[in-house]
């Protein structure tokens, strides 16, 4: 039975050549749900895994637009609707030059289990384009978003598929996309989440992912008999997730000492708090040089150009940048530093090899599917707010978010315990998410 999942991994490899990111996550999820498959032969018989690794639908389309100089530009747009077992497809839109099906399918597949873990009624999907918003004018971004939605609108809807933001897509882009969607359909509905609060969005959605990550980290530490307050923390990234994480770390009394950007990393042992976090937010819009201007403004900080921050000694590490940020060599550095806790803020920031090495060396890894689920959970609250035609207040959102994160941690911890896997949250999150999706799929017949 040990090779139950290998057959499906081989199938995914054969059917998705040249998409290593997708294979990486399929491998990670399927290997860890092996004990569930062994306990449930009816899942195998129902072809559940073959169906899960094949998106229900994927669309690819041309996105033509005109730049400020009057030149015609053509990008490629996509939406992968992976699973509607638990509700409408739900997941972000990513704009980045390296976007291709392998990246969107890894994100879409992960999203199924992440969304299931929230306990809310949302399926999984992901979309995006190889459009690079960096260096584009506001008018160019608007024209691109309008063209993107002119094709995408026919595939989405409040009970069909509800996109949100991801890398390169924030409140501005969502605003332009929902504006065009409204113009084409004549509907002001809950089809888009991550909208600004002036525009039907949910108070607290912007910081929800980062806040949720820190609540999750607090639960992990508590489980291990430790406290978040007073801990030193290193994060990577400088975007929305990193910013929300920095804010909540400060509120809960932890000390953030390093963050990174495309130009290197900042080490600020006096603590990155208050106006420094606000300055990180300001730099976010500027794209390239993040650390150099920070070090200029705050001379107590050290700027280490061209390096990742994983050599810095700290109590807790939270990668918030992007996929495969921590490879085996970084995992070795972390273990040599005495790292005990790594909580994934970004989606799949750690390679499978690196996770194995960290866990084998006693590091508790909090997987992204669980740790960063607060973002999509609040997106689902935004769907509820829009469907109710009401406006929720921030305090209610924060309170619900905290409850959801505590529950996710409990679900993952219980699942690994049930299968005698110790406190292995990577397996626990995959198992708990998978169980919910599998149970729903079994009710719905072979579809
Ligand atoms: N892109 C985010 C994620 O990775 C948010 C998705 C959403 O809110 O739908 O979970």
CSV table of C-alpha atoms and ligand atoms in Angstrom, one decimal:
chain,number,residue,atom,x,y,z
A,1,UNK,CA,0.0,0.0,0.0
A,2,UNK,CA,3.0,2.3,0.5
A,3,UNK,CA,2.8,3.4,-3.1
A,4,UNK,CA,-0.8,4.2,-3.3
A,5,UNK,CA,-0.2,7.9,-4.1
A,6,UNK,CA,2.7,7.2,-6.5
A,7,UNK,CA,0.3,6.0,-9.3
A,8,UNK,CA,-1.5,9.4,-9.2
A,9,UNK,CA,1.7,11.4,-9.0
A,10,UNK,CA,2.9,9.5,-12.1
A,11,UNK,CA,-0.4,10.2,-13.8
A,12,UNK,CA,-0.1,13.9,-13.0
A,13,UNK,CA,3.5,14.0,-14.4
A,14,UNK,CA,2.4,12.3,-17.6
A,15,UNK,CA,-0.6,14.6,-18.1
A,16,UNK,CA,1.1,17.8,-17.2
A,17,UNK,CA,4.6,17.9,-18.7
A,18,UNK,CA,6.7,20.9,-18.1
A,19,UNK,CA,4.7,22.0,-15.1
A,20,UNK,CA,7.0,21.3,-12.1
A,21,UNK,CA,5.2,23.6,-9.6
A,22,UNK,CA,2.0,21.8,-10.1
A,23,UNK,CA,3.7,18.4,-9.8
A,24,UNK,CA,5.4,19.6,-6.6
A,25,UNK,CA,2.2,20.4,-4.8
A,26,UNK,CA,0.4,17.3,-6.1
A,27,UNK,CA,3.3,15.2,-4.7
A,28,UNK,CA,3.2,17.0,-1.4
A,29,UNK,CA,-0.5,16.7,-0.9
A,30,UNK,CA,-0.9,13.1,-2.2
A,31,UNK,CA,2.0,11.7,-0.2
A,32,UNK,CA,0.6,13.1,3.0
A,33,UNK,CA,-3.0,11.9,2.5
A,34,UNK,CA,-1.8,8.3,1.9
A,35,UNK,CA,-3.1,7.1,5.3
A,36,UNK,CA,-6.5,8.5,4.5
A,37,UNK,CA,-6.6,6.7,1.1
A,38,UNK,CA,-5.6,3.5,2.9
A,39,UNK,CA,-8.4,3.9,5.3
A,40,UNK,CA,-11.0,4.7,2.6
A,41,UNK,CA,-10.8,2.3,-0.4
A,42,UNK,CA,-14.1,3.8,-1.5
A,43,UNK,CA,-12.3,7.0,-2.4
A,44,UNK,CA,-10.0,5.1,-4.7
A,45,UNK,CA,-13.0,3.3,-6.3
A,46,UNK,CA,-14.7,6.6,-6.9
A,47,UNK,CA,-11.7,7.9,-8.8
A,48,UNK,CA,-11.5,10.8,-6.4
A,49,UNK,CA,-7.8,11.5,-6.9
A,50,UNK,CA,-7.9,11.3,-10.6
A,51,UNK,CA,-10.8,13.8,-10.5
A,52,UNK,CA,-9.1,16.1,-8.1
A,53,UNK,CA,-5.9,16.5,-10.0
A,54,UNK,CA,-7.8,17.4,-13.1
A,55,UNK,CA,-9.3,20.9,-13.0
A,56,UNK,CA,-13.0,20.9,-13.7
A,57,UNK,CA,-12.3,23.5,-16.3
A,58,UNK,CA,-9.5,25.7,-17.5
A,59,UNK,CA,-9.7,28.6,-19.9
A,60,UNK,CA,-6.9,30.4,-21.7
A,61,UNK,CA,-7.6,33.6,-23.7
A,62,UNK,CA,-6.0,36.5,-25.6
A,63,UNK,CA,-5.8,39.8,-23.7
A,64,UNK,CA,-5.1,42.6,-26.2
A,65,UNK,CA,-4.6,46.2,-25.0
A,66,UNK,CA,-3.0,49.4,-26.1
A,67,UNK,CA,-0.1,50.9,-24.2
A,68,UNK,CA,0.4,54.6,-23.6
A,69,UNK,CA,2.7,54.9,-26.6
A,70,UNK,CA,-0.2,53.6,-28.8
A,71,UNK,CA,1.4,50.2,-29.3
A,72,UNK,CA,-0.8,47.0,-29.3
A,73,UNK,CA,0.3,44.6,-26.6
A,74,UNK,CA,-1.0,41.0,-26.3
A,75,UNK,CA,-0.9,39.0,-23.1
A,76,UNK,CA,-2.3,35.6,-22.2
A,77,UNK,CA,-5.1,35.3,-19.6
A,78,UNK,CA,-6.2,32.1,-17.7
A,79,UNK,CA,-8.6,30.8,-15.2
A,80,UNK,CA,-8.4,27.3,-13.7
A,81,UNK,CA,-11.6,26.2,-12.0
A,82,UNK,CA,-10.3,23.3,-10.0
A,83,UNK,CA,-13.0,22.1,-7.7
A,84,UNK,CA,-16.6,23.2,-6.9
A,85,UNK,CA,-17.2,20.4,-4.5
A,86,UNK,CA,-17.7,22.8,-1.5
A,87,UNK,CA,-19.0,25.9,-3.2
A,88,UNK,CA,-18.3,28.4,-6.0
A,89,UNK,CA,-14.7,28.3,-7.3
A,90,UNK,CA,-12.7,30.8,-5.2
A,91,UNK,CA,-9.2,32.0,-5.5
A,92,UNK,CA,-7.1,34.9,-6.6
A,93,UNK,CA,-5.8,36.4,-9.9
A,94,UNK,CA,-2.0,36.7,-10.3
A,95,UNK,CA,-0.4,39.2,-12.6
A,96,UNK,CA,3.3,38.4,-13.0
A,97,UNK,CA,5.6,37.8,-16.0
A,98,UNK,CA,6.3,34.2,-15.0
A,99,UNK,CA,2.6,33.2,-14.9
A,100,UNK,CA,1.9,30.1,-16.9
A,101,UNK,CA,-0.5,27.1,-16.4
A,102,UNK,CA,2.0,25.2,-14.1
A,103,UNK,CA,2.0,28.1,-11.6
A,104,UNK,CA,-1.8,28.7,-11.7
A,105,UNK,CA,-2.5,25.0,-11.4
A,106,UNK,CA,-0.3,24.7,-8.3
A,107,UNK,CA,-2.1,27.6,-6.8
A,108,UNK,CA,-5.5,26.3,-7.8
A,109,UNK,CA,-4.9,22.8,-6.5
A,110,UNK,CA,-3.6,24.2,-3.1
A,111,UNK,CA,-6.6,26.5,-3.0
A,112,UNK,CA,-9.0,23.6,-2.9
A,113,UNK,CA,-7.6,22.3,0.4
A,114,UNK,CA,-6.9,25.7,1.9
A,115,UNK,CA,-10.5,26.8,1.2
A,116,UNK,CA,-11.8,23.5,2.7
A,117,UNK,CA,-9.8,24.1,5.9
A,118,UNK,CA,-11.6,27.4,6.5
A,119,UNK,CA,-14.8,25.4,7.0
A,120,UNK,CA,-16.6,27.9,4.7
A,121,UNK,CA,-18.6,27.0,1.6
A,122,UNK,CA,-16.0,27.8,-1.1
A,123,UNK,CA,-14.4,25.7,-3.9
A,124,UNK,CA,-11.0,26.2,-5.4
A,125,UNK,CA,-9.7,28.0,-8.5
A,126,UNK,CA,-7.0,30.4,-9.6
A,127,UNK,CA,-6.3,32.7,-12.6
A,128,UNK,CA,-4.0,35.3,-13.9
A,129,UNK,CA,-1.9,36.6,-16.7
A,130,UNK,CA,1.7,37.0,-17.7
A,131,UNK,CA,1.1,40.8,-17.6
A,132,UNK,CA,3.7,42.6,-15.5
A,133,UNK,CA,2.1,45.5,-13.7
A,134,UNK,CA,5.5,46.9,-12.6
A,135,UNK,CA,6.4,50.1,-14.4
A,136,UNK,CA,2.9,50.4,-16.1
A,137,UNK,CA,0.9,53.6,-15.8
A,138,UNK,CA,-2.4,53.6,-14.0
A,139,UNK,CA,-4.2,54.0,-17.4
A,140,UNK,CA,-2.3,51.0,-18.8
A,141,UNK,CA,-3.2,48.9,-15.8
A,142,UNK,CA,-6.9,49.9,-16.2
A,143,UNK,CA,-7.0,49.1,-19.9
A,144,UNK,CA,-5.3,45.8,-19.3
A,145,UNK,CA,-7.8,44.9,-16.5
A,146,UNK,CA,-10.7,45.9,-18.7
A,147,UNK,CA,-9.6,43.7,-21.6
A,148,UNK,CA,-8.8,40.8,-19.2
A,149,UNK,CA,-12.4,40.9,-17.8
A,150,UNK,CA,-14.0,41.4,-21.2
A,151,UNK,CA,-13.1,37.7,-21.8
A,152,UNK,CA,-13.2,36.4,-18.2
A,153,UNK,CA,-16.6,37.8,-17.3
A,154,UNK,CA,-18.5,35.0,-19.1
A,155,UNK,CA,-16.9,32.4,-16.8
A,156,UNK,CA,-17.5,34.0,-13.4
A,157,UNK,CA,-20.4,35.1,-11.1
A,158,UNK,CA,-21.3,35.3,-7.4
A,159,UNK,CA,-22.4,31.6,-7.4
A,160,UNK,CA,-20.1,30.4,-10.1
A,161,UNK,CA,-16.5,31.7,-9.6
A,162,UNK,CA,-15.4,34.5,-7.3
A,163,UNK,CA,-11.9,35.9,-8.1
A,164,UNK,CA,-9.8,38.0,-5.7
A,165,UNK,CA,-6.3,39.4,-5.7
A,166,UNK,CA,-2.9,37.7,-5.5
A,167,UNK,CA,0.6,38.8,-6.5
A,168,UNK,CA,0.4,41.9,-8.7
A,169,UNK,CA,-3.4,42.3,-8.1
A,170,UNK,CA,-4.5,44.5,-5.2
A,171,UNK,CA,-7.5,46.8,-4.5
A,172,UNK,CA,-6.8,49.0,-7.5
A,173,UNK,CA,-6.8,46.1,-10.0
A,174,UNK,CA,-9.8,44.4,-8.4
A,175,UNK,CA,-11.6,47.8,-8.6
A,176,UNK,CA,-10.9,48.1,-12.4
A,177,UNK,CA,-11.9,44.5,-13.0
A,178,UNK,CA,-15.2,44.6,-11.0
A,179,UNK,CA,-16.0,47.9,-12.7
A,180,UNK,CA,-15.7,46.3,-16.1
A,181,UNK,CA,-17.6,43.2,-15.0
A,182,UNK,CA,-20.4,45.5,-13.8
A,183,UNK,CA,-20.5,47.3,-17.0
A,184,UNK,CA,-20.7,44.1,-19.1
A,185,UNK,CA,-23.2,42.2,-16.9
A,186,UNK,CA,-25.2,45.1,-15.4
A,187,UNK,CA,-24.8,43.4,-12.0
A,188,UNK,CA,-23.3,44.8,-8.8
A,189,UNK,CA,-22.9,41.5,-7.0
A,190,UNK,CA,-20.4,39.7,-4.9
A,191,UNK,CA,-18.4,38.3,-7.8
A,192,UNK,CA,-15.1,40.0,-6.8
A,193,UNK,CA,-13.5,40.1,-3.4
A,194,UNK,CA,-10.6,42.1,-2.1
A,195,UNK,CA,-12.4,45.2,-3.3
A,196,UNK,CA,-11.6,48.5,-1.5
A,197,UNK,CA,-14.0,49.5,1.4
A,198,UNK,CA,-15.2,52.5,-0.7
A,199,UNK,CA,-16.3,50.0,-3.3
A,200,UNK,CA,-18.2,47.2,-1.5
A,201,UNK,CA,-15.1,45.6,0.0
A,202,UNK,CA,-14.8,44.1,3.5
A,203,UNK,CA,-13.2,46.1,6.3
A,204,UNK,CA,-10.1,44.3,7.4
A,205,UNK,CA,-9.7,42.2,4.2
A,206,UNK,CA,-6.3,43.9,3.2
A,207,UNK,CA,-4.6,42.9,6.4
A,208,UNK,CA,-6.5,39.6,6.9
A,209,UNK,CA,-3.9,37.3,5.4
A,210,UNK,CA,-1.0,38.7,7.5
A,211,UNK,CA,-3.1,38.9,10.7
A,212,UNK,CA,-4.3,35.3,10.2
A,213,UNK,CA,-0.7,34.1,9.7
A,214,UNK,CA,0.3,35.6,13.1
A,215,UNK,CA,-2.8,34.2,14.9
A,216,UNK,CA,-1.8,30.8,13.4
A,217,UNK,CA,1.8,31.2,14.5
A,218,UNK,CA,0.6,32.1,18.0
A,219,UNK,CA,-1.5,28.8,18.1
A,220,UNK,CA,1.5,26.8,17.0
A,221,UNK,CA,3.8,28.3,19.7
A,222,UNK,CA,1.1,27.8,22.3
A,223,UNK,CA,0.7,24.1,21.3
A,224,UNK,CA,4.5,23.8,21.9
A,225,UNK,CA,4.3,25.5,25.3
A,226,UNK,CA,5.8,28.8,24.1
A,227,UNK,CA,4.6,32.4,23.8
A,228,UNK,CA,4.7,34.6,20.7
A,229,UNK,CA,5.3,37.8,22.8
A,230,UNK,CA,9.0,38.6,23.0
A,231,UNK,CA,10.0,36.3,20.1
A,232,UNK,CA,12.3,37.6,17.4
A,233,UNK,CA,11.0,37.1,13.9
A,234,UNK,CA,12.4,37.2,10.3
A,235,UNK,CA,10.1,37.5,7.3
A,236,UNK,CA,10.7,37.6,3.6
A,237,UNK,CA,8.8,39.8,1.2
A,238,UNK,CA,7.5,43.3,1.5
A,239,UNK,CA,4.0,43.1,0.0
A,240,UNK,CA,0.5,42.9,1.4
A,241,UNK,CA,1.1,39.6,3.3
A,242,UNK,CA,4.4,40.8,4.8
A,243,UNK,CA,2.9,44.1,5.8
A,244,UNK,CA,-0.2,42.6,7.6
A,245,UNK,CA,2.2,40.1,9.3
A,246,UNK,CA,4.5,42.9,10.5
A,247,UNK,CA,1.5,44.9,11.9
A,248,UNK,CA,0.1,41.9,13.9
A,249,UNK,CA,3.5,40.8,15.1
A,250,UNK,CA,3.9,44.2,16.7
A,251,UNK,CA,0.4,44.2,18.2
A,252,UNK,CA,1.1,40.8,19.8
A,253,UNK,CA,4.5,41.8,21.2
A,254,UNK,CA,6.8,39.9,18.9
A,255,UNK,CA,9.9,41.6,17.5
A,256,UNK,CA,10.4,41.7,13.7
A,257,UNK,CA,14.1,42.1,12.9
A,258,UNK,CA,14.4,41.4,9.2
A,259,UNK,CA,12.4,41.5,5.9
A,260,UNK,CA,13.5,41.2,2.3
A,261,UNK,CA,12.9,42.8,-1.1
A,262,UNK,CA,14.1,42.1,-4.6
A,263,UNK,CA,17.3,44.0,-3.9
A,264,UNK,CA,18.3,42.1,-0.7
A,265,UNK,CA,17.3,42.2,2.9
A,266,UNK,CA,17.1,44.5,5.9
A,267,UNK,CA,18.4,43.6,9.3
A,268,UNK,CA,17.1,46.1,11.9
A,269,UNK,CA,17.7,44.7,15.4
A,270,UNK,CA,16.0,47.7,17.0
A,271,UNK,CA,12.7,46.2,15.7
A,272,UNK,CA,10.6,47.0,12.6
A,273,UNK,CA,7.6,48.7,14.1
A,274,UNK,CA,5.3,51.8,13.8
A,275,UNK,CA,6.5,54.2,11.2
A,276,UNK,CA,8.9,51.7,9.8
A,277,UNK,CA,6.1,49.3,9.0
A,278,UNK,CA,4.2,52.2,7.5
A,279,UNK,CA,7.2,52.9,5.3
A,280,UNK,CA,7.3,49.3,4.2
A,281,UNK,CA,3.7,49.8,3.0
A,282,UNK,CA,4.7,53.0,1.1
A,283,UNK,CA,7.6,51.2,-0.6
A,284,UNK,CA,5.3,48.4,-1.7
A,285,UNK,CA,4.0,50.4,-4.6
A,286,UNK,CA,7.5,51.2,-5.8
A,287,UNK,CA,8.3,47.7,-7.2
A,288,UNK,CA,12.1,47.2,-7.2
A,289,UNK,CA,14.4,48.8,-4.7
A,290,UNK,CA,12.8,48.2,-1.3
A,291,UNK,CA,15.6,47.7,1.1
A,292,UNK,CA,18.0,50.4,-0.1
A,293,UNK,CA,15.6,53.3,0.6
A,294,UNK,CA,14.6,51.8,3.9
A,295,UNK,CA,18.2,51.7,5.1
A,296,UNK,CA,18.7,55.2,3.9
A,297,UNK,CA,15.7,56.5,5.9
A,298,UNK,CA,16.5,54.4,9.0
A,299,UNK,CA,20.3,54.4,9.4
A,300,UNK,CA,20.2,51.9,12.4
A,301,UNK,CA,19.2,49.2,9.8
A,302,UNK,CA,21.7,47.2,7.9
A,303,UNK,CA,21.1,46.6,4.2
A,304,UNK,CA,22.5,43.3,2.9
A,305,UNK,CA,22.2,43.5,-0.9
A,306,UNK,CA,21.5,40.5,-3.1
A,307,UNK,CA,20.9,38.1,-0.2
A,308,UNK,CA,18.0,36.2,1.4
A,309,UNK,CA,17.4,36.7,5.1
A,310,UNK,CA,17.6,33.0,6.1
A,311,UNK,CA,21.0,33.4,7.6
A,312,UNK,CA,19.7,35.7,10.3
A,313,UNK,CA,19.2,34.1,13.8
A,314,UNK,CA,15.7,34.3,15.1
A,315,UNK,CA,13.0,32.4,17.0
A,316,UNK,CA,10.5,32.3,14.2
A,317,UNK,CA,10.7,32.5,10.4
A,318,UNK,CA,7.8,33.5,8.2
A,319,UNK,CA,8.5,33.5,4.4
A,320,UNK,CA,5.9,35.9,2.8
A,321,UNK,CA,7.4,36.4,-0.7
A,322,UNK,CA,6.6,33.7,-3.2
A,323,UNK,CA,7.0,30.1,-4.1
A,324,UNK,CA,10.2,28.1,-3.6
A,325,UNK,CA,11.9,30.9,-1.6
A,326,UNK,CA,13.4,28.4,0.8
A,327,UNK,CA,15.3,25.6,-0.8
A,328,UNK,CA,17.4,22.8,0.7
A,329,UNK,CA,20.5,25.1,1.2
A,330,UNK,CA,18.4,27.6,3.0
A,331,UNK,CA,16.7,24.9,5.2
A,332,UNK,CA,20.2,23.9,6.2
A,333,UNK,CA,21.1,27.5,7.1
A,334,UNK,CA,17.9,27.7,9.2
A,335,UNK,CA,18.6,24.5,11.1
A,336,UNK,CA,22.2,25.6,11.7
A,337,UNK,CA,20.8,28.8,13.2
A,338,UNK,CA,18.7,26.8,15.7
A,339,UNK,CA,15.4,27.5,13.9
A,340,UNK,CA,12.4,25.9,15.7
A,341,UNK,CA,9.4,27.3,13.9
A,342,UNK,CA,8.7,28.1,10.3
A,343,UNK,CA,5.3,29.4,9.4
A,344,UNK,CA,4.6,29.7,5.6
A,345,UNK,CA,3.0,33.0,4.7
A,346,UNK,CA,3.4,32.8,0.9
A,347,UNK,CA,1.9,29.9,-1.1
A,348,UNK,CA,4.4,27.0,-1.3
A,349,UNK,CA,7.5,29.1,-0.2
A,350,UNK,CA,9.4,25.9,0.8
A,351,UNK,CA,10.4,23.2,-1.5
A,352,UNK,CA,9.4,19.6,-0.6
A,353,UNK,CA,13.0,18.7,0.0
A,354,UNK,CA,13.4,21.7,2.3
A,355,UNK,CA,10.3,20.8,4.3
A,356,UNK,CA,11.6,17.2,4.7
A,357,UNK,CA,14.9,18.5,6.0
A,358,UNK,CA,13.4,21.0,8.4
A,359,UNK,CA,11.0,18.4,9.8
A,360,UNK,CA,13.7,15.8,10.1
A,361,UNK,CA,15.6,18.3,12.2
A,362,UNK,CA,12.8,19.0,14.6
A,363,UNK,CA,11.5,22.3,13.0
A,364,UNK,CA,7.7,22.7,13.3
A,365,UNK,CA,6.5,23.8,9.9
A,366,UNK,CA,3.1,25.6,9.6
A,367,UNK,CA,2.0,25.0,6.0
A,368,UNK,CA,0.6,27.9,3.9
A,369,UNK,CA,-2.7,26.1,3.2
A,370,UNK,CA,-3.5,26.5,6.9
A,371,UNK,CA,-1.4,29.6,7.9
A,372,UNK,CA,-2.4,31.9,5.1
A,373,UNK,CA,-6.1,30.8,4.8
A,374,UNK,CA,-7.2,33.9,6.7
A,375,UNK,CA,-7.1,35.9,3.4
A,376,UNK,CA,-9.5,33.7,1.5
A,377,UNK,CA,-11.6,33.2,4.7
A,378,UNK,CA,-12.2,36.9,4.8
A,379,UNK,CA,-12.9,36.9,1.1
A,380,UNK,CA,-15.8,34.5,1.9
A,381,UNK,CA,-17.0,36.9,4.6
A,382,UNK,CA,-16.9,39.6,1.9
A,383,UNK,CA,-19.1,37.4,-0.3
A,384,UNK,CA,-21.5,37.0,2.6
A,385,UNK,CA,-21.5,40.8,3.3
A,386,UNK,CA,-22.2,41.5,-0.4
A,387,UNK,CA,-25.0,38.9,-0.6
A,388,UNK,CA,-26.6,40.4,2.5
A,389,UNK,CA,-26.4,44.0,1.1
A,390,UNK,CA,-24.8,45.1,4.4
A,391,UNK,CA,-21.6,46.5,5.6
A,392,UNK,CA,-19.8,44.7,8.3
A,393,UNK,CA,-17.6,46.4,10.9
A,394,UNK,CA,-13.9,45.7,11.3
A,395,UNK,CA,-14.1,44.4,14.9
A,396,UNK,CA,-16.6,41.7,13.8
A,397,UNK,CA,-14.3,40.7,10.9
A,398,UNK,CA,-11.2,40.5,13.1
A,399,UNK,CA,-13.1,38.5,15.7
A,400,UNK,CA,-14.3,36.0,13.1
A,401,UNK,CA,-10.8,35.8,11.5
A,402,UNK,CA,-9.2,35.0,14.8
A,403,UNK,CA,-11.8,32.2,15.5
A,404,UNK,CA,-11.3,30.8,12.0
A,405,UNK,CA,-7.5,30.6,12.4
A,406,UNK,CA,-7.7,29.0,15.9
A,407,UNK,CA,-10.1,26.4,14.4
A,408,UNK,CA,-7.9,25.7,11.4
A,409,UNK,CA,-4.9,25.1,13.7
A,410,UNK,CA,-7.0,22.7,15.8
A,411,UNK,CA,-8.3,20.8,12.7
A,412,UNK,CA,-4.8,20.3,11.4
A,413,UNK,CA,-3.4,19.3,14.8
A,414,UNK,CA,-6.3,16.8,15.4
A,415,UNK,CA,-6.0,15.3,11.9
A,416,UNK,CA,-2.3,14.4,12.3
A,417,UNK,CA,-2.9,13.1,15.8
A,418,UNK,CA,-5.8,10.9,14.5
A,419,UNK,CA,-3.4,9.3,12.0
A,420,UNK,CA,-0.6,8.9,14.6
A,421,UNK,CA,1.7,11.4,12.7
A,422,UNK,CA,2.7,13.4,15.8
A,423,UNK,CA,2.5,17.2,15.5
A,424,UNK,CA,3.0,17.2,11.7
A,425,UNK,CA,0.9,20.2,10.6
A,426,UNK,CA,1.9,19.8,6.9
A,427,UNK,CA,0.2,16.4,6.9
A,428,UNK,CA,-2.5,17.5,9.2
A,429,UNK,CA,-3.6,20.4,7.1
A,430,UNK,CA,-3.6,18.3,3.9
A,431,UNK,CA,-5.6,15.5,5.6
A,432,UNK,CA,-8.2,17.8,7.2
A,433,UNK,CA,-8.7,19.8,4.0
A,434,UNK,CA,-8.8,16.6,1.9
A,435,UNK,CA,-11.3,14.9,4.2
A,436,UNK,CA,-13.8,17.8,3.8
A,437,UNK,CA,-13.5,17.8,0.0
A,438,UNK,CA,-13.7,14.0,-0.3
A,439,UNK,CA,-16.8,13.8,1.9
A,440,UNK,CA,-18.6,16.4,-0.3
A,441,UNK,CA,-17.5,14.7,-3.5
A,442,UNK,CA,-18.8,11.3,-2.3
A,443,UNK,CA,-22.2,12.9,-1.9
A,444,UNK,CA,-22.3,14.3,-5.4
A,445,UNK,CA,-21.7,11.2,-7.5
A,446,UNK,CA,-19.2,10.9,-10.4
A,447,UNK,CA,-19.1,14.5,-11.6
B,1,LIG,N1,-4.8,34.9,-3.3
B,1,LIG,C1,-5.2,34.6,-2.0
B,1,LIG,C2,-4.8,33.2,-1.6
B,1,LIG,O1,-3.8,32.7,-2.0
B,1,LIG,C3,-6.6,35.0,-1.7
B,1,LIG,C4,-7.6,34.3,-2.5
B,1,LIG,C5,-9.0,34.8,-2.3
B,1,LIG,O2,-9.2,35.7,-1.5
B,1,LIG,O3,-9.9,34.3,-3.0
B,1,LIG,O4,-5.4,32.5,-0.8
